[in-house]
Amino acid sequence: MTKAMRKLSTVLAALVVFNSALASYVLAATNDADETRNVVAAFATTWNRHDMDAFGKLFAPDADFVNVAGLLYTGRQSIQAQHAYIHGVIPANSPGFSEEDRPYYGIFKNSTMKFDQINVRFPRKDVAISRVNWELLGDARTQKPRRGAFIFVLTRQNVGWLIAAAQNTEIERTVK
């Protein structure tokens, strides 16, 4: 093999390796976008089924959740318990809830949440930021639909993508 042929072989081999690496990166990015959208979509799906066990599994163990009233829930267990209470899937007198909480018990037990287009971007390969508009029907406190927006921060964990933080903002808040 001539010197020119060896150089050409080396360049071609390098191009094949580069193409393979680029293709796997592009495919991984597409899969990550789909996977993060699936996690965000599962938020609404589990909400609508009132399946707070599955709902809780969407969150990282140390996740933060800020509701439309600005209350912060820290940790998967707290986020899951708060949502189980307002969906009425745990007893009203469950530990950690008081008489002051009673007006909120089960307010979403007949509710459905619908998400618009789920937008996602990746500031890092293991961090995703997702924004979605929502509409909620069936709030026991009002006959009117409620609308708002979520921002989710998801992180890639050993088990897949999980919600690390969520901020819920209502547009034209109709209930207190």
PDB file of C-alpha atoms in Angstrom:
ATOM      1  CA  MET A   1       0.000   0.000   0.000  1.00  0.00           C
ATOM      2  CA  THR A   2       1.390   3.403  -0.958  1.00  0.00           C
ATOM      3  CA  LYS A   3       1.771   6.283   1.460  1.00  0.00           C
ATOM      4  CA  ALA A   4      -1.111   8.148  -0.222  1.00  0.00           C
ATOM      5  CA  MET A   5      -3.372   5.087   0.096  1.00  0.00           C
ATOM      6  CA  ARG A   6      -2.560   4.757   3.813  1.00  0.00           C
ATOM      7  CA  LYS A   7      -3.424   8.432   4.356  1.00  0.00           C
ATOM      8  CA  LEU A   8      -6.654   8.018   2.441  1.00  0.00           C
ATOM      9  CA  SER A   9      -7.520   4.888   4.458  1.00  0.00           C
ATOM     10  CA  THR A  10      -6.820   6.732   7.708  1.00  0.00           C
ATOM     11  CA  VAL A  11      -8.973   9.710   6.689  1.00  0.00           C
ATOM     12  CA  LEU A  12     -11.825   7.432   5.587  1.00  0.00           C
ATOM     13  CA  ALA A  13     -11.629   5.443   8.830  1.00  0.00           C
ATOM     14  CA  ALA A  14     -11.707   8.677  10.833  1.00  0.00           C
ATOM     15  CA  LEU A  15     -14.742   9.856   8.866  1.00  0.00           C
ATOM     16  CA  VAL A  16     -16.566   6.574   9.533  1.00  0.00           C
ATOM     17  CA  VAL A  17     -15.868   6.858  13.279  1.00  0.00           C
ATOM     18  CA  PHE A  18     -16.908  10.524  13.301  1.00  0.00           C
ATOM     19  CA  ASN A  19     -20.129   9.767  11.384  1.00  0.00           C
ATOM     20  CA  SER A  20     -21.001   6.935  13.781  1.00  0.00           C
ATOM     21  CA  ALA A  21     -20.418   9.142  16.818  1.00  0.00           C
ATOM     22  CA  LEU A  22     -22.442  11.982  15.305  1.00  0.00           C
ATOM     23  CA  ALA A  23     -25.312   9.669  14.359  1.00  0.00           C
ATOM     24  CA  SER A  24     -25.505   8.165  17.849  1.00  0.00           C
ATOM     25  CA  TYR A  25     -25.433  11.656  19.410  1.00  0.00           C
ATOM     26  CA  VAL A  26     -28.268  12.869  17.183  1.00  0.00           C
ATOM     27  CA  LEU A  27     -30.313   9.733  17.863  1.00  0.00           C
ATOM     28  CA  ALA A  28     -29.687  10.041  21.616  1.00  0.00           C
ATOM     29  CA  ALA A  29     -30.802  13.673  21.565  1.00  0.00           C
ATOM     30  CA  THR A  30     -34.007  12.744  19.729  1.00  0.00           C
ATOM     31  CA  ASN A  31     -34.680   9.883  22.143  1.00  0.00           C
ATOM     32  CA  ASP A  32     -33.996  12.162  25.127  1.00  0.00           C
ATOM     33  CA  ALA A  33     -36.458  14.740  23.809  1.00  0.00           C
ATOM     34  CA  ASP A  34     -39.105  12.044  23.340  1.00  0.00           C
ATOM     35  CA  GLU A  35     -38.394  10.545  26.765  1.00  0.00           C
ATOM     36  CA  THR A  36     -38.634  13.900  28.557  1.00  0.00           C
ATOM     37  CA  ARG A  37     -41.865  14.744  26.721  1.00  0.00           C
ATOM     38  CA  ASN A  38     -43.232  11.359  27.806  1.00  0.00           C
ATOM     39  CA  VAL A  39     -42.445  12.111  31.455  1.00  0.00           C
ATOM     40  CA  VAL A  40     -44.133  15.521  31.236  1.00  0.00           C
ATOM     41  CA  ALA A  41     -47.141  14.014  29.430  1.00  0.00           C
ATOM     42  CA  ALA A  42     -47.338  11.344  32.148  1.00  0.00           C
ATOM     43  CA  PHE A  43     -47.870  14.145  34.688  1.00  0.00           C
ATOM     44  CA  ALA A  44     -51.236  14.908  33.052  1.00  0.00           C
ATOM     45  CA  THR A  45     -52.030  11.229  32.422  1.00  0.00           C
ATOM     46  CA  THR A  46     -51.476  10.195  36.038  1.00  0.00           C
ATOM     47  CA  TRP A  47     -53.347  13.310  37.215  1.00  0.00           C
ATOM     48  CA  ASN A  48     -56.342  12.369  35.078  1.00  0.00           C
ATOM     49  CA  ARG A  49     -56.296   8.781  36.397  1.00  0.00           C
ATOM     50  CA  HIS A  50     -55.832  10.155  39.931  1.00  0.00           C
ATOM     51  CA  ASP A  51     -53.015   7.616  40.262  1.00  0.00           C
ATOM     52  CA  MET A  52     -50.834   9.376  42.769  1.00  0.00           C
ATOM     53  CA  ASP A  53     -48.475   6.406  43.177  1.00  0.00           C
ATOM     54  CA  ALA A  54     -47.526   6.613  39.488  1.00  0.00           C
ATOM     55  CA  PHE A  55     -47.588  10.424  39.754  1.00  0.00           C
ATOM     56  CA  GLY A  56     -45.031  10.359  42.572  1.00  0.00           C
ATOM     57  CA  LYS A  57     -42.671   8.129  40.583  1.00  0.00           C
ATOM     58  CA  LEU A  58     -42.285  10.879  37.984  1.00  0.00           C
ATOM     59  CA  PHE A  59     -40.335  12.970  40.529  1.00  0.00           C
ATOM     60  CA  ALA A  60     -36.761  12.699  41.738  1.00  0.00           C
ATOM     61  CA  PRO A  61     -36.531  11.831  45.453  1.00  0.00           C
ATOM     62  CA  ASP A  62     -35.297  15.368  46.239  1.00  0.00           C
ATOM     63  CA  ALA A  63     -37.581  17.216  43.793  1.00  0.00           C
ATOM     64  CA  ASP A  64     -39.165  20.621  44.409  1.00  0.00           C
ATOM     65  CA  PHE A  65     -42.701  21.535  43.366  1.00  0.00           C
ATOM     66  CA  VAL A  66     -44.211  25.030  43.535  1.00  0.00           C
ATOM     67  CA  ASN A  67     -47.999  25.058  43.136  1.00  0.00           C
ATOM     68  CA  VAL A  68     -50.135  27.845  41.657  1.00  0.00           C
ATOM     69  CA  ALA A  69     -50.529  29.436  45.101  1.00  0.00           C
ATOM     70  CA  GLY A  70     -46.747  29.634  45.491  1.00  0.00           C
ATOM     71  CA  LEU A  71     -46.464  26.855  48.090  1.00  0.00           C
ATOM     72  CA  LEU A  72     -43.267  24.821  47.919  1.00  0.00           C
ATOM     73  CA  TYR A  73     -43.322  21.055  48.432  1.00  0.00           C
ATOM     74  CA  THR A  74     -39.900  19.472  48.817  1.00  0.00           C
ATOM     75  CA  GLY A  75     -39.226  15.810  48.158  1.00  0.00           C
ATOM     76  CA  ARG A  76     -41.092  13.135  46.224  1.00  0.00           C
ATOM     77  CA  GLN A  77     -43.030  11.945  49.283  1.00  0.00           C
ATOM     78  CA  SER A  78     -44.307  15.436  50.121  1.00  0.00           C
ATOM     79  CA  ILE A  79     -45.244  16.185  46.498  1.00  0.00           C
ATOM     80  CA  GLN A  80     -47.072  12.872  46.193  1.00  0.00           C
ATOM     81  CA  ALA A  81     -48.871  13.252  49.559  1.00  0.00           C
ATOM     82  CA  GLN A  82     -50.027  16.800  48.795  1.00  0.00           C
ATOM     83  CA  HIS A  83     -51.436  15.732  45.444  1.00  0.00           C
ATOM     84  CA  ALA A  84     -53.001  12.569  46.885  1.00  0.00           C
ATOM     85  CA  TYR A  85     -54.785  14.768  49.440  1.00  0.00           C
ATOM     86  CA  ILE A  86     -56.211  17.239  46.915  1.00  0.00           C
ATOM     87  CA  HIS A  87     -57.246  14.334  44.686  1.00  0.00           C
ATOM     88  CA  GLY A  88     -58.983  12.698  47.642  1.00  0.00           C
ATOM     89  CA  VAL A  89     -57.160   9.384  47.282  1.00  0.00           C
ATOM     90  CA  ILE A  90     -55.924   9.305  50.890  1.00  0.00           C
ATOM     91  CA  PRO A  91     -58.084   9.792  53.994  1.00  0.00           C
ATOM     92  CA  ALA A  92     -58.910  13.394  54.902  1.00  0.00           C
ATOM     93  CA  ASN A  93     -57.412  12.863  58.364  1.00  0.00           C
ATOM     94  CA  SER A  94     -54.079  11.554  57.028  1.00  0.00           C
ATOM     95  CA  PRO A  95     -50.975  12.440  59.066  1.00  0.00           C
ATOM     96  CA  GLY A  96     -49.481  15.786  58.104  1.00  0.00           C
ATOM     97  CA  PHE A  97     -52.830  17.414  57.266  1.00  0.00           C
ATOM     98  CA  SER A  98     -54.855  19.612  59.601  1.00  0.00           C
ATOM     99  CA  GLU A  99     -58.328  21.111  59.802  1.00  0.00           C
ATOM    100  CA  GLU A 100     -56.951  24.127  57.924  1.00  0.00           C
ATOM    101  CA  ASP A 101     -56.251  21.818  54.974  1.00  0.00           C
ATOM    102  CA  ARG A 102     -59.752  20.309  54.976  1.00  0.00           C
ATOM    103  CA  PRO A 103     -61.305  22.764  52.447  1.00  0.00           C
ATOM    104  CA  TYR A 104     -58.766  21.511  49.869  1.00  0.00           C
ATOM    105  CA  TYR A 105     -59.426  17.825  50.408  1.00  0.00           C
ATOM    106  CA  GLY A 106     -60.515  16.133  47.179  1.00  0.00           C
ATOM    107  CA  ILE A 107     -60.947  19.366  45.196  1.00  0.00           C
ATOM    108  CA  PHE A 108     -59.416  17.667  42.137  1.00  0.00           C
ATOM    109  CA  LYS A 109     -60.955  14.199  42.502  1.00  0.00           C
ATOM    110  CA  ASN A 110     -63.064  14.744  39.346  1.00  0.00           C
ATOM    111  CA  SER A 111     -60.598  16.946  37.482  1.00  0.00           C
ATOM    112  CA  THR A 112     -58.853  16.460  34.170  1.00  0.00           C
ATOM    113  CA  MET A 113     -55.741  18.247  32.985  1.00  0.00           C
ATOM    114  CA  LYS A 114     -54.882  18.754  29.330  1.00  0.00           C
ATOM    115  CA  PHE A 115     -51.442  19.784  28.121  1.00  0.00           C
ATOM    116  CA  ASP A 116     -50.737  21.726  24.926  1.00  0.00           C
ATOM    117  CA  GLN A 117     -47.558  21.187  22.983  1.00  0.00           C
ATOM    118  CA  ILE A 118     -44.722  20.118  25.272  1.00  0.00           C
ATOM    119  CA  ASN A 119     -41.628  22.160  24.482  1.00  0.00           C
ATOM    120  CA  VAL A 120     -38.239  20.920  25.623  1.00  0.00           C
ATOM    121  CA  ARG A 121     -34.656  22.104  25.437  1.00  0.00           C
ATOM    122  CA  PHE A 122     -31.402  20.761  26.840  1.00  0.00           C
ATOM    123  CA  PRO A 123     -29.020  23.229  28.494  1.00  0.00           C
ATOM    124  CA  ARG A 124     -26.869  20.145  29.259  1.00  0.00           C
ATOM    125  CA  LYS A 125     -27.119  16.582  28.026  1.00  0.00           C
ATOM    126  CA  ASP A 126     -28.408  15.406  31.428  1.00  0.00           C
ATOM    127  CA  VAL A 127     -30.758  18.353  32.119  1.00  0.00           C
ATOM    128  CA  ALA A 128     -33.948  19.228  30.253  1.00  0.00           C
ATOM    129  CA  ILE A 129     -36.243  22.222  30.644  1.00  0.00           C
ATOM    130  CA  SER A 130     -39.809  21.750  29.503  1.00  0.00           C
ATOM    131  CA  ARG A 131     -42.608  24.293  29.213  1.00  0.00           C
ATOM    132  CA  VAL A 132     -46.232  23.430  28.636  1.00  0.00           C
ATOM    133  CA  ASN A 133     -49.554  25.257  28.811  1.00  0.00           C
ATOM    134  CA  TRP A 134     -52.382  23.475  30.610  1.00  0.00           C
ATOM    135  CA  GLU A 135     -56.147  23.563  30.980  1.00  0.00           C
ATOM    136  CA  LEU A 136     -57.883  22.096  34.012  1.00  0.00           C
ATOM    137  CA  LEU A 137     -61.543  21.105  34.155  1.00  0.00           C
ATOM    138  CA  GLY A 138     -63.401  19.733  37.157  1.00  0.00           C
ATOM    139  CA  ASP A 139     -62.012  21.835  40.010  1.00  0.00           C
ATOM    140  CA  ALA A 140     -64.668  21.470  42.732  1.00  0.00           C
ATOM    141  CA  ARG A 141     -64.402  25.199  43.512  1.00  0.00           C
ATOM    142  CA  THR A 142     -65.334  26.537  40.086  1.00  0.00           C
ATOM    143  CA  GLN A 143     -67.240  25.565  36.956  1.00  0.00           C
ATOM    144  CA  LYS A 144     -64.854  27.624  34.824  1.00  0.00           C
ATOM    145  CA  PRO A 145     -61.842  26.054  33.144  1.00  0.00           C
ATOM    146  CA  ARG A 146     -58.542  27.034  34.708  1.00  0.00           C
ATOM    147  CA  ARG A 147     -55.480  27.717  32.563  1.00  0.00           C
ATOM    148  CA  GLY A 148     -51.812  28.086  33.234  1.00  0.00           C
ATOM    149  CA  ALA A 149     -48.267  27.067  32.412  1.00  0.00           C
ATOM    150  CA  PHE A 150     -45.776  24.638  33.869  1.00  0.00           C
ATOM    151  CA  ILE A 151     -42.023  24.791  33.788  1.00  0.00           C
ATOM    152  CA  PHE A 152     -40.397  21.428  34.483  1.00  0.00           C
ATOM    153  CA  VAL A 153     -36.714  20.794  35.045  1.00  0.00           C
ATOM    154  CA  LEU A 154     -35.878  17.152  34.405  1.00  0.00           C
ATOM    155  CA  THR A 155     -32.631  15.373  35.124  1.00  0.00           C
ATOM    156  CA  ARG A 156     -31.336  12.115  33.761  1.00  0.00           C
ATOM    157  CA  GLN A 157     -31.082   9.611  36.627  1.00  0.00           C
ATOM    158  CA  ASN A 158     -30.076   5.945  36.665  1.00  0.00           C
ATOM    159  CA  VAL A 159     -33.758   5.029  36.186  1.00  0.00           C
ATOM    160  CA  GLY A 160     -34.326   7.509  33.351  1.00  0.00           C
ATOM    161  CA  TRP A 161     -35.583  11.084  33.205  1.00  0.00           C
ATOM    162  CA  LEU A 162     -37.243  12.410  36.391  1.00  0.00           C
ATOM    163  CA  ILE A 163     -38.752  15.753  37.343  1.00  0.00           C
ATOM    164  CA  ALA A 164     -36.271  17.591  39.582  1.00  0.00           C
ATOM    165  CA  ALA A 165     -38.324  20.786  39.856  1.00  0.00           C
ATOM    166  CA  ALA A 166     -41.691  22.078  38.710  1.00  0.00           C
ATOM    167  CA  GLN A 167     -43.247  25.547  38.833  1.00  0.00           C
ATOM    168  CA  ASN A 168     -46.979  25.888  38.181  1.00  0.00           C
ATOM    169  CA  THR A 169     -48.353  29.304  37.252  1.00  0.00           C
ATOM    170  CA  GLU A 170     -52.001  30.019  36.697  1.00  0.00           C
ATOM    171  CA  ILE A 171     -53.055  32.570  34.113  1.00  0.00           C
ATOM    172  CA  GLU A 172     -55.930  34.766  35.316  1.00  0.00           C
ATOM    173  CA  ARG A 173     -56.307  32.874  38.596  1.00  0.00           C
ATOM    174  CA  THR A 174     -60.005  32.248  39.297  1.00  0.00           C
ATOM    175  CA  VAL A 175     -59.881  30.497  42.690  1.00  0.00           C
ATOM    176  CA  LYS A 176     -58.094  31.095  45.959  1.00  0.00           C
TER     177      LYS A 176
END
